[in-house]
Coordinates of C-alpha atoms in Angstrom, one line a residue:
M1 CA 0.0 0.0 0.0
S2 CA 1.3 3.4 -0.9
T3 CA 2.4 5.5 2.0
G4 CA 1.8 8.8 0.1
T5 CA -2.0 8.8 0.1
D6 CA -4.4 8.2 3.0
P7 CA -7.6 6.6 1.8
L8 CA -9.4 7.8 4.9
A9 CA -8.5 11.5 4.2
P10 CA -11.7 12.2 2.2
L11 CA -13.8 11.2 5.2
A12 CA -12.4 14.2 7.1
E13 CA -14.0 16.5 4.6
L14 CA -17.5 15.2 4.8
P15 CA -20.1 17.7 6.0
G16 CA -19.9 18.2 9.8
V17 CA -16.8 16.1 10.2
P18 CA -14.3 19.0 10.3
E19 CA -16.4 20.6 13.0
A20 CA -16.6 17.4 15.0
V21 CA -12.8 16.9 14.8
A22 CA -12.2 20.5 15.9
E23 CA -14.6 20.2 18.9
V24 CA -13.0 16.9 20.0
R25 CA -9.5 18.4 19.8
K26 CA -10.6 21.5 21.8
A27 CA -12.2 19.4 24.5
V28 CA -9.3 16.9 24.8
D29 CA -6.8 19.8 25.0
R30 CA -8.7 21.5 27.7
L31 CA -8.8 18.2 29.8
Y32 CA -5.0 17.7 29.3
G33 CA -4.5 21.2 30.5
H34 CA -6.3 20.6 33.8
R35 CA -4.0 21.3 36.8
V36 CA -4.8 17.9 38.2
M37 CA -3.1 16.3 35.2
R38 CA 0.2 17.8 36.2
R39 CA 0.6 15.6 39.3
R40 CA -2.1 12.9 39.2
A41 CA -2.3 11.9 35.6
P42 CA -1.8 8.1 36.3
E43 CA -4.8 8.2 38.7
V44 CA -6.9 9.8 36.1
T45 CA -5.9 7.2 33.5
S46 CA -6.7 4.4 35.9
E47 CA -10.1 5.9 36.7
A48 CA -10.9 6.4 33.0
A49 CA -10.0 2.8 32.3
L50 CA -12.4 1.6 35.0
R51 CA -15.2 3.8 33.9
G52 CA -14.7 3.0 30.3
A53 CA -14.7 -0.7 31.0
R54 CA -17.9 -0.4 33.0
A55 CA -19.6 1.5 30.2
S56 CA -18.4 -0.9 27.5
A57 CA -19.8 -3.9 29.5
A58 CA -23.1 -2.0 29.9
L59 CA -23.3 -1.6 26.1
D60 CA -22.9 -5.4 25.9
G61 CA -25.8 -6.0 28.4
A62 CA -24.0 -6.0 31.8
D63 CA -25.0 -2.6 33.2
W64 CA -23.5 -2.7 36.7
P65 CA -23.1 0.3 39.0
L66 CA -19.6 1.7 39.0
E67 CA -19.1 0.9 42.7
E68 CA -20.1 -2.7 42.1
V69 CA -17.5 -3.0 39.4
R70 CA -14.9 -1.4 41.7
R71 CA -15.4 -3.7 44.6
R72 CA -16.0 -7.1 42.9
S73 CA -13.2 -9.6 42.4
D74 CA -15.2 -12.6 41.0
F75 CA -16.2 -12.2 37.4
G76 CA -16.9 -15.8 36.4
A77 CA -20.3 -16.4 38.1
D78 CA -22.7 -15.7 35.3
R79 CA -22.9 -14.1 31.8
E80 CA -23.0 -10.5 33.1
A81 CA -20.1 -11.0 35.4
R82 CA -18.1 -12.6 32.6
T83 CA -18.9 -9.6 30.4
V84 CA -17.7 -7.1 33.0
G85 CA -14.6 -9.2 33.6
A86 CA -13.8 -9.3 29.9
A87 CA -14.2 -5.5 29.6
L88 CA -11.9 -5.0 32.6
R89 CA -9.2 -7.3 31.4
I90 CA -9.2 -5.7 28.0
S91 CA -9.2 -2.2 29.4
A92 CA -6.3 -3.0 31.7
E93 CA -4.0 -4.3 28.9
A94 CA -5.1 -2.3 25.9
G95 CA -2.6 0.5 26.6
Q96 CA 0.3 -1.9 26.9
L97 CA -0.3 -3.2 23.3
L98 CA 0.6 0.0 21.5
S99 CA 4.0 -1.1 20.2
V100 CA 2.5 -4.3 18.7
W101 CA -0.5 -2.4 17.3
R102 CA 1.8 -0.2 15.2
H103 CA 3.1 -3.1 13.1
S104 CA 0.5 -5.9 13.7
P105 CA -3.0 -4.7 14.6
L106 CA -4.4 -8.2 13.9
Q107 CA -2.2 -9.7 16.6
V108 CA -3.5 -7.2 19.1
L109 CA -7.1 -8.0 18.2
A110 CA -6.4 -11.7 18.7
R111 CA -4.9 -10.9 22.1
L112 CA -7.9 -8.8 23.1
H113 CA -10.2 -11.7 22.2
L114 CA -8.1 -14.1 24.1
L115 CA -8.2 -11.8 27.2
A116 CA -12.0 -11.5 26.8
A117 CA -12.9 -15.1 26.1
G118 CA -10.3 -17.0 28.2
D119 CA -8.3 -20.1 27.5
A120 CA -11.3 -22.4 28.0
D121 CA -12.9 -21.1 24.8
D122 CA -11.7 -23.0 21.8
S123 CA -12.3 -20.0 19.5
A124 CA -10.3 -17.6 21.7
G125 CA -7.7 -15.5 20.0
R126 CA -8.8 -16.3 16.4
P127 CA -11.3 -14.9 13.9
R128 CA -14.4 -17.0 13.1
H129 CA -14.1 -20.0 10.9
A130 CA -16.5 -20.8 8.1
G131 CA -19.9 -21.8 9.6
E132 CA -19.2 -20.1 13.0
T133 CA -21.6 -17.3 14.0
A134 CA -21.0 -14.2 16.0
E135 CA -22.9 -13.2 19.1
V136 CA -25.4 -10.3 18.6
L137 CA -24.0 -6.9 19.1
F138 CA -26.9 -5.6 21.2
P139 CA -28.0 -8.3 23.6
L140 CA -30.6 -6.0 25.1
E141 CA -32.3 -5.6 21.8
L142 CA -36.0 -5.1 22.0
P143 CA -38.6 -5.5 19.2
A144 CA -39.3 -2.1 17.6
A145 CA -42.8 -2.0 19.1
E146 CA -41.4 -2.5 22.6
G147 CA -38.6 0.1 22.4
V148 CA -38.2 2.2 25.5
A149 CA -37.5 5.9 25.8
S150 CA -33.9 7.0 25.0
G151 CA -31.3 7.4 27.7
G152 CA -28.8 4.9 29.0
A153 CA -27.0 1.9 27.5
G154 CA -30.1 -0.2 27.3
A155 CA -32.4 2.4 25.9
G156 CA -34.2 1.7 22.7
G157 CA -35.7 4.8 21.1
A158 CA -36.0 5.2 17.3
G159 CA -32.6 3.4 16.8
W160 CA -34.1 0.0 17.7
A161 CA -36.2 0.2 14.5
V162 CA -33.1 0.2 12.4
E163 CA -32.3 -3.3 11.0
L164 CA -28.6 -4.2 10.9
P165 CA -27.4 -6.8 8.4
A166 CA -26.0 -10.1 9.5
A167 CA -22.2 -10.4 10.0
P168 CA -20.3 -11.3 6.9
G169 CA -18.8 -14.8 6.4
A170 CA -15.4 -15.9 7.5
E171 CA -13.8 -15.4 4.0
E172 CA -15.0 -11.8 3.7
V173 CA -14.0 -11.1 7.3
A174 CA -10.4 -12.3 6.7
A175 CA -10.1 -10.1 3.6
R176 CA -11.4 -7.0 5.2
L177 CA -9.4 -7.5 8.4
D178 CA -6.2 -7.7 6.2
Q179 CA -7.2 -4.5 4.4
L180 CA -7.8 -2.7 7.7
S181 CA -4.4 -3.9 9.0
Q182 CA -2.6 -2.8 5.9
L183 CA -4.2 0.7 6.2
L184 CA -3.3 1.1 9.8
V185 CA 0.3 -0.1 9.3
A186 CA 0.7 2.2 6.4
R187 CA -0.3 5.2 8.6
T188 CA 2.7 4.5 10.9
E189 CA 5.0 4.6 7.8
R190 CA 3.5 8.0 6.6
P191 CA 5.5 10.9 7.9
T192 CA 2.7 13.4 8.3
G193 CA -0.8 14.3 7.1
G194 CA -3.7 12.0 6.5
A195 CA -7.0 11.7 8.3
P196 CA -7.3 13.0 11.8
A197 CA -7.4 10.6 14.8
L198 CA -11.1 10.8 15.3
V199 CA -11.8 9.7 11.8
V200 CA -9.3 6.8 12.0
A201 CA -10.7 5.6 15.4
A202 CA -14.3 5.8 14.1
V203 CA -13.5 3.7 11.0
V204 CA -11.7 1.1 13.1
H205 CA -14.5 1.0 15.6
G206 CA -17.2 0.8 12.9
E207 CA -15.4 -1.8 10.8
L208 CA -14.9 -4.2 13.7
L209 CA -18.6 -3.8 14.6
A210 CA -19.5 -4.5 11.0
L211 CA -17.3 -7.5 10.7
R212 CA -17.9 -9.0 14.1
P213 CA -14.7 -11.1 13.4
F214 CA -14.9 -13.2 16.6
S215 CA -17.5 -15.5 17.9
S216 CA -18.0 -13.4 21.0
H217 CA -17.0 -10.1 22.7
N218 CA -16.9 -8.1 19.4
G219 CA -18.4 -5.0 21.0
V220 CA -15.9 -4.6 23.8
I221 CA -13.0 -5.4 21.4
A222 CA -14.2 -2.8 18.9
R223 CA -14.4 -0.1 21.6
A224 CA -11.0 -1.1 23.0
A225 CA -9.5 -0.9 19.5
Q226 CA -10.9 2.6 19.1
R227 CA -9.2 3.6 22.4
I228 CA -5.9 2.1 21.1
V229 CA -6.1 4.2 17.9
L230 CA -6.8 7.4 19.9
I231 CA -3.6 6.6 21.9
A232 CA -1.5 5.6 18.9
E233 CA -2.6 8.7 16.9
G234 CA -1.7 11.0 19.7
L235 CA -5.1 12.5 20.4
D236 CA -5.4 10.8 23.8
P237 CA -1.9 9.5 24.6
K238 CA -2.6 9.0 28.3
A239 CA -5.9 7.3 27.7
I240 CA -8.0 9.6 29.9
C241 CA -10.9 10.1 27.5
P242 CA -13.3 7.1 27.9
A243 CA -15.4 7.3 24.8
E244 CA -17.3 4.2 26.0
V245 CA -18.8 6.3 28.8
G246 CA -20.2 8.7 26.1
L247 CA -21.5 5.8 24.0
A248 CA -23.4 4.4 27.0
E249 CA -24.8 7.9 27.9
L250 CA -26.0 8.5 24.4
G251 CA -27.8 5.1 24.5
T252 CA -27.8 1.9 22.6
G253 CA -30.5 3.0 20.2
A254 CA -28.5 6.0 19.0
Y255 CA -25.4 3.7 18.8
R256 CA -27.3 1.3 16.6
R257 CA -28.7 4.0 14.4
A258 CA -25.3 5.6 13.9
L259 CA -23.7 2.2 13.1
A260 CA -26.4 1.6 10.5
G261 CA -25.1 4.8 8.8
Y262 CA -21.6 3.4 8.8
L263 CA -22.8 0.1 7.4
A264 CA -24.7 1.9 4.6
G265 CA -21.5 3.5 3.5
S266 CA -23.1 6.7 2.2
P267 CA -21.4 10.0 2.8
E268 CA -24.3 11.0 5.1
G269 CA -24.1 7.7 7.0
M270 CA -20.3 7.9 7.4
A271 CA -20.5 11.5 8.6
E272 CA -23.2 10.6 11.1
W273 CA -21.1 7.7 12.5
I274 CA -18.0 9.9 12.9
G275 CA -20.0 12.6 14.5
H276 CA -21.5 10.1 16.9
C277 CA -18.1 8.8 17.9
G278 CA -16.9 12.4 18.3
Q279 CA -19.9 13.2 20.6
A280 CA -19.2 10.1 22.7
L281 CA -15.6 11.1 23.0
R282 CA -16.5 14.6 24.2
L283 CA -18.8 13.1 26.8
G284 CA -15.9 10.9 27.9
V285 CA -13.8 14.0 28.3
R286 CA -16.6 15.5 30.4
E287 CA -16.5 12.4 32.6
S288 CA -12.8 12.6 33.2
T289 CA -13.0 16.4 33.8
A290 CA -15.5 15.7 36.6
V291 CA -13.0 13.2 38.0
C292 CA -10.3 15.8 37.9
E293 CA -12.5 18.3 39.6
A294 CA -13.3 15.8 42.4
M295 CA -9.6 15.1 42.9
Q296 CA -8.9 18.8 43.0
R297 CA -11.6 19.2 45.8
G298 CA -10.0 16.3 47.7
M299 CA -13.1 14.1 47.2
V300 CA -11.1 11.3 45.5

């Protein structure tokens, strides 16, 4: 792949995307300039990882209170506990995989699935084989007629009426994963320029949700991959902006609707998806800003 042209660059010019990129950059810069970050940045990073993991698990159907996640040590009792445990393990290790991500994103994705699924799962750490199916992305899905009002990770709203296509087969998954990997590796070889971090992170996030490459845990893996991209691209190098929190706050219905736009592939749909990811990231910034303010007041 040529290192001279970024195929994602045109997405940055879609209507509304430049504004979303600028708003995210401004919000992130403001958070990084907070006085608490000068002396307690590692604590903010740890808290962001915990809150992001809790929110990511909630989006996969395990909506536990933050204090419950904080105090629990057993995450193998039932499906919800295993989901929370998977999100926590992925969140704890994602930042340590940056050097591998730069030259082998697929290796990192395999590692994330192994962390989530565990050694007892025969499919752990590898993409789906032919004939294997992926778990549903939205386990709290309700029929359109029973959708609830928007607000919260399990909320329905108009987004529930949007039908998402089935995950592609194993052969298509393998081909598209390889293309995605080549695109990301080529970015590390390009000196400057190209699509901004928000656009790249949104594409990686959307593509992994579209492909559902593993038999399980595709949601938490896609959101963790987005976080890794934001670190690797330099937008959030200390991993203090938990976009997962924002996605949960915006609600599963809105998440589903925005993903449908990405899957459609139209300029309008892509812009809506990138904008949704940007809004979620800004809400994640707001969450960590509140953490910083609490630390400054001596409440944490």
